[in-house]
């Protein structure tokens, strides 16, 4: 970040706010301030995009965030849940504390976009050399929240309450053997220290065009569970398979069999479910049947009883299919690595939809269907009333049905989504605090 440019931008924001203070409301002035900051928001996003970091390794990103918050005069607390950063903006009048959260981590994805700020970062992930990319849009989230902080600090005297800015690591899941993310922040006592009464977060998303916002009251995103399967056979020469037990064939049959869990055992008229195998690893050479094959997968559900039933079915198919091939298989569920359902508080959602409509236009704010993606913001939402919403990132001239999705090596963020996201997040925060102050 060019610090002199940032300082000059903040001076512009302050000057703009002062010049129109007498004629416009706080929400209007906040919009003007964020519009003035838009070039800086895009610059931050591009810088972070070009320098992505995996979960629990967001060292450069957290340093950038902490420096920015301190430049605003906020007391940035670092090292939260390993690499997280939090800062409390105290308003000028008494009121509640609320959370605004942005996630910071990238994914082990090799970027295929031809951008001047594309990522060329590589690292080692599970023993392989991989690219690193902000393929889910967390770079935009960080820039949005940095911008919201910059816009609100000059207006702090008018805020009836406090805003806790939370820059969270490891939303995509901590590395094996480590804790991280929202769950670790809570375990370390974040909410006990600051006692927030509501939380807000957003996600730029390919399912909507730029300019649109999607939300859902109640259950919104699925619960997620990570599992590992190891199929063990007996190694032999590829030319004499009858001398061994082939775990590759058994693994292939397991993958095929797992497709029947959702298609034949889940009542999809009640809730959707997903069972996906995302990685298969086994063997080192074309003519050697290996001893074992490892498979990694995820289960997505919306109901606790459905979750248990799906897990039971997956385990049964894994173990019995392997036995039918003369092999053995273990099914291991990562008890620490899953997320619960992300549920928006209905009353809070209804209260804040008008704020979203004000910044995006009522015609651009849409109730969304259930989403089988998952979010560890769910842990925050279990503790306090919360609202999580989508901001469209697909260019207006493209169809969200065919645009590369989040987690794709071709995922593209229409950068107009960054300003809308900042305006929306700032609006719900300020409107929430001001409504509380106005209540009898």
mmCIF file with all atom_site columns, C-alpha atoms in Angstrom, residues 111-204:
data_model
loop_
_atom_site.group_PDB
_atom_site.id
_atom_site.type_symbol
_atom_site.label_atom_id
_atom_site.label_alt_id
_atom_site.label_comp_id
_atom_site.label_asym_id
_atom_site.label_entity_id
_atom_site.label_seq_id
_atom_site.pdbx_PDB_ins_code
_atom_site.Cartn_x
_atom_site.Cartn_y
_atom_site.Cartn_z
_atom_site.occupancy
_atom_site.B_iso_or_equiv
_atom_site.pdbx_formal_charge
_atom_site.auth_seq_id
_atom_site.auth_comp_id
_atom_site.auth_asym_id
_atom_site.auth_atom_id
_atom_site.pdbx_PDB_model_num
ATOM 1  C CA . UNK A 1 111 ? -4.932  -18.804 -11.039 1.00 0.00 ? 111 UNK A CA 1
ATOM 2  C CA . UNK A 1 112 ? -5.802  -18.956 -14.748 1.00 0.00 ? 112 UNK A CA 1
ATOM 3  C CA . UNK A 1 113 ? -7.042  -15.383 -15.157 1.00 0.00 ? 113 UNK A CA 1
ATOM 4  C CA . UNK A 1 114 ? -4.961  -13.086 -17.327 1.00 0.00 ? 114 UNK A CA 1
ATOM 5  C CA . UNK A 1 115 ? -4.883  -10.051 -15.025 1.00 0.00 ? 115 UNK A CA 1
ATOM 6  C CA . UNK A 1 116 ? -2.073  -7.558  -14.400 1.00 0.00 ? 116 UNK A CA 1
ATOM 7  C CA . UNK A 1 117 ? -2.437  -8.336  -10.686 1.00 0.00 ? 117 UNK A CA 1
ATOM 8  C CA . UNK A 1 118 ? -2.876  -12.109 -11.020 1.00 0.00 ? 118 UNK A CA 1
ATOM 9  C CA . UNK A 1 119 ? -1.348  -14.326 -8.376  1.00 0.00 ? 119 UNK A CA 1
ATOM 10 C CA . UNK A 1 120 ? 1.868   -16.163 -9.205  1.00 0.00 ? 120 UNK A CA 1
ATOM 11 C CA . UNK A 1 121 ? 2.369   -17.363 -5.642  1.00 0.00 ? 121 UNK A CA 1
ATOM 12 C CA . UNK A 1 122 ? 3.077   -21.052 -5.078  1.00 0.00 ? 122 UNK A CA 1
ATOM 13 C CA . UNK A 1 123 ? 3.416   -23.072 -1.903  1.00 0.00 ? 123 UNK A CA 1
ATOM 14 C CA . UNK A 1 124 ? 3.408   -26.646 -0.633  1.00 0.00 ? 124 UNK A CA 1
ATOM 15 C CA . UNK A 1 125 ? 0.009   -28.032 0.303   1.00 0.00 ? 125 UNK A CA 1
ATOM 16 C CA . UNK A 1 126 ? -0.440  -31.626 1.517   1.00 0.00 ? 126 UNK A CA 1
ATOM 17 C CA . UNK A 1 127 ? 2.917   -32.519 0.012   1.00 0.00 ? 127 UNK A CA 1
ATOM 18 C CA . UNK A 1 128 ? 2.270   -30.996 -3.430  1.00 0.00 ? 128 UNK A CA 1
ATOM 19 C CA . UNK A 1 129 ? 3.441   -27.740 -4.981  1.00 0.00 ? 129 UNK A CA 1
ATOM 20 C CA . UNK A 1 130 ? 0.332   -25.702 -5.710  1.00 0.00 ? 130 UNK A CA 1
ATOM 21 C CA . UNK A 1 131 ? -0.638  -22.209 -6.721  1.00 0.00 ? 131 UNK A CA 1
ATOM 22 C CA . UNK A 1 132 ? -2.323  -19.886 -4.245  1.00 0.00 ? 132 UNK A CA 1
ATOM 23 C CA . UNK A 1 133 ? -5.268  -17.733 -5.313  1.00 0.00 ? 133 UNK A CA 1
ATOM 24 C CA . UNK A 1 134 ? -8.034  -15.646 -3.834  1.00 0.00 ? 134 UNK A CA 1
ATOM 25 C CA . UNK A 1 135 ? -10.491 -17.833 -5.716  1.00 0.00 ? 135 UNK A CA 1
ATOM 26 C CA . UNK A 1 136 ? -13.284 -17.160 -3.238  1.00 0.00 ? 136 UNK A CA 1
ATOM 27 C CA . UNK A 1 137 ? -13.152 -13.370 -3.009  1.00 0.00 ? 137 UNK A CA 1
ATOM 28 C CA . UNK A 1 138 ? -11.751 -12.905 0.479   1.00 0.00 ? 138 UNK A CA 1
ATOM 29 C CA . UNK A 1 139 ? -9.373  -10.283 -0.934  1.00 0.00 ? 139 UNK A CA 1
ATOM 30 C CA . UNK A 1 140 ? -12.443 -8.177  -1.701  1.00 0.00 ? 140 UNK A CA 1
ATOM 31 C CA . UNK A 1 141 ? -13.825 -8.770  1.797   1.00 0.00 ? 141 UNK A CA 1
ATOM 32 C CA . UNK A 1 142 ? -10.657 -7.456  3.446   1.00 0.00 ? 142 UNK A CA 1
ATOM 33 C CA . UNK A 1 143 ? -10.604 -4.358  1.238   1.00 0.00 ? 143 UNK A CA 1
ATOM 34 C CA . UNK A 1 144 ? -14.292 -3.721  1.935   1.00 0.00 ? 144 UNK A CA 1
ATOM 35 C CA . UNK A 1 145 ? -13.887 -3.837  5.704   1.00 0.00 ? 145 UNK A CA 1
ATOM 36 C CA . UNK A 1 146 ? -10.731 -1.707  5.603   1.00 0.00 ? 146 UNK A CA 1
ATOM 37 C CA . UNK A 1 147 ? -12.726 0.866   3.644   1.00 0.00 ? 147 UNK A CA 1
ATOM 38 C CA . UNK A 1 148 ? -15.670 0.758   6.030   1.00 0.00 ? 148 UNK A CA 1
ATOM 39 C CA . UNK A 1 149 ? -13.308 1.415   8.941   1.00 0.00 ? 149 UNK A CA 1
ATOM 40 C CA . UNK A 1 150 ? -11.717 4.341   7.109   1.00 0.00 ? 150 UNK A CA 1
ATOM 41 C CA . UNK A 1 151 ? -15.095 5.894   6.355   1.00 0.00 ? 151 UNK A CA 1
ATOM 42 C CA . UNK A 1 152 ? -16.553 5.446   9.831   1.00 0.00 ? 152 UNK A CA 1
ATOM 43 C CA . UNK A 1 153 ? -13.663 6.696   11.950  1.00 0.00 ? 153 UNK A CA 1
ATOM 44 C CA . UNK A 1 154 ? -14.206 10.382  11.017  1.00 0.00 ? 154 UNK A CA 1
ATOM 45 C CA . UNK A 1 155 ? -17.883 9.966   11.944  1.00 0.00 ? 155 UNK A CA 1
ATOM 46 C CA . UNK A 1 156 ? -17.350 8.131   15.230  1.00 0.00 ? 156 UNK A CA 1
ATOM 47 C CA . UNK A 1 157 ? -18.724 10.992  17.334  1.00 0.00 ? 157 UNK A CA 1
ATOM 48 C CA . UNK A 1 158 ? -22.150 10.408  15.762  1.00 0.00 ? 158 UNK A CA 1
ATOM 49 C CA . UNK A 1 159 ? -22.259 6.675   16.424  1.00 0.00 ? 159 UNK A CA 1
ATOM 50 C CA . UNK A 1 160 ? -24.383 5.524   19.377  1.00 0.00 ? 160 UNK A CA 1
ATOM 51 C CA . UNK A 1 161 ? -22.384 2.410   20.146  1.00 0.00 ? 161 UNK A CA 1
ATOM 52 C CA . UNK A 1 162 ? -19.264 0.554   19.123  1.00 0.00 ? 162 UNK A CA 1
ATOM 53 C CA . UNK A 1 163 ? -18.115 -1.434  16.072  1.00 0.00 ? 163 UNK A CA 1
ATOM 54 C CA . UNK A 1 164 ? -15.714 -4.341  16.401  1.00 0.00 ? 164 UNK A CA 1
ATOM 55 C CA . UNK A 1 165 ? -13.841 -4.870  13.136  1.00 0.00 ? 165 UNK A CA 1
ATOM 56 C CA . UNK A 1 166 ? -12.890 -8.544  12.892  1.00 0.00 ? 166 UNK A CA 1
ATOM 57 C CA . UNK A 1 167 ? -10.406 -9.664  10.233  1.00 0.00 ? 167 UNK A CA 1
ATOM 58 C CA . UNK A 1 168 ? -10.582 -13.423 10.525  1.00 0.00 ? 168 UNK A CA 1
ATOM 59 C CA . UNK A 1 169 ? -8.093  -16.035 9.316   1.00 0.00 ? 169 UNK A CA 1
ATOM 60 C CA . UNK A 1 170 ? -8.720  -19.611 8.206   1.00 0.00 ? 170 UNK A CA 1
ATOM 61 C CA . UNK A 1 171 ? -12.333 -19.421 7.062   1.00 0.00 ? 171 UNK A CA 1
ATOM 62 C CA . UNK A 1 172 ? -11.496 -22.111 4.498   1.00 0.00 ? 172 UNK A CA 1
ATOM 63 C CA . UNK A 1 173 ? -10.376 -24.409 7.300   1.00 0.00 ? 173 UNK A CA 1
ATOM 64 C CA . UNK A 1 174 ? -7.196  -24.650 9.333   1.00 0.00 ? 174 UNK A CA 1
ATOM 65 C CA . UNK A 1 175 ? -4.383  -26.934 8.142   1.00 0.00 ? 175 UNK A CA 1
ATOM 66 C CA . UNK A 1 176 ? -4.428  -30.500 9.439   1.00 0.00 ? 176 UNK A CA 1
ATOM 67 C CA . UNK A 1 177 ? -3.462  -30.644 13.092  1.00 0.00 ? 177 UNK A CA 1
ATOM 68 C CA . UNK A 1 178 ? -4.221  -26.959 13.723  1.00 0.00 ? 178 UNK A CA 1
ATOM 69 C CA . UNK A 1 179 ? -7.161  -24.972 15.047  1.00 0.00 ? 179 UNK A CA 1
ATOM 70 C CA . UNK A 1 180 ? -8.310  -21.764 13.430  1.00 0.00 ? 180 UNK A CA 1
ATOM 71 C CA . UNK A 1 181 ? -11.016 -19.498 12.139  1.00 0.00 ? 181 UNK A CA 1
ATOM 72 C CA . UNK A 1 182 ? -14.130 -18.236 13.867  1.00 0.00 ? 182 UNK A CA 1
ATOM 73 C CA . UNK A 1 183 ? -14.283 -21.198 16.250  1.00 0.00 ? 183 UNK A CA 1
ATOM 74 C CA . UNK A 1 184 ? -10.797 -20.458 17.594  1.00 0.00 ? 184 UNK A CA 1
ATOM 75 C CA . UNK A 1 185 ? -11.599 -16.764 17.957  1.00 0.00 ? 185 UNK A CA 1
ATOM 76 C CA . UNK A 1 186 ? -14.567 -17.683 20.131  1.00 0.00 ? 186 UNK A CA 1
ATOM 77 C CA . UNK A 1 187 ? -12.548 -20.266 22.051  1.00 0.00 ? 187 UNK A CA 1
ATOM 78 C CA . UNK A 1 188 ? -10.016 -17.554 22.869  1.00 0.00 ? 188 UNK A CA 1
ATOM 79 C CA . UNK A 1 189 ? -12.822 -15.433 24.342  1.00 0.00 ? 189 UNK A CA 1
ATOM 80 C CA . UNK A 1 190 ? -13.342 -12.764 21.678  1.00 0.00 ? 190 UNK A CA 1
ATOM 81 C CA . UNK A 1 191 ? -17.029 -12.312 22.444  1.00 0.00 ? 191 UNK A CA 1
ATOM 82 C CA . UNK A 1 192 ? -16.462 -12.391 26.211  1.00 0.00 ? 192 UNK A CA 1
ATOM 83 C CA . UNK A 1 193 ? -13.944 -9.543  25.889  1.00 0.00 ? 193 UNK A CA 1
ATOM 84 C CA . UNK A 1 194 ? -16.092 -7.289  23.705  1.00 0.00 ? 194 UNK A CA 1
ATOM 85 C CA . UNK A 1 195 ? -19.641 -8.545  24.368  1.00 0.00 ? 195 UNK A CA 1
ATOM 86 C CA . UNK A 1 196 ? -21.210 -7.790  20.949  1.00 0.00 ? 196 UNK A CA 1
ATOM 87 C CA . UNK A 1 197 ? -24.956 -8.123  20.563  1.00 0.00 ? 197 UNK A CA 1
ATOM 88 C CA . UNK A 1 198 ? -25.107 -8.603  16.761  1.00 0.00 ? 198 UNK A CA 1
ATOM 89 C CA . UNK A 1 199 ? -22.786 -9.575  13.906  1.00 0.00 ? 199 UNK A CA 1
ATOM 90 C CA . UNK A 1 200 ? -22.724 -8.845  10.174  1.00 0.00 ? 200 UNK A CA 1
ATOM 91 C CA . UNK A 1 201 ? -20.730 -10.275 7.266   1.00 0.00 ? 201 UNK A CA 1
ATOM 92 C CA . UNK A 1 202 ? -20.944 -10.491 3.498   1.00 0.00 ? 202 UNK A CA 1
ATOM 93 C CA . UNK A 1 203 ? -19.534 -12.576 0.664   1.00 0.00 ? 203 UNK A CA 1
ATOM 94 C CA . UNK A 1 204 ? -18.940 -11.548 -2.930  1.00 0.00 ? 204 UNK A CA 1
#
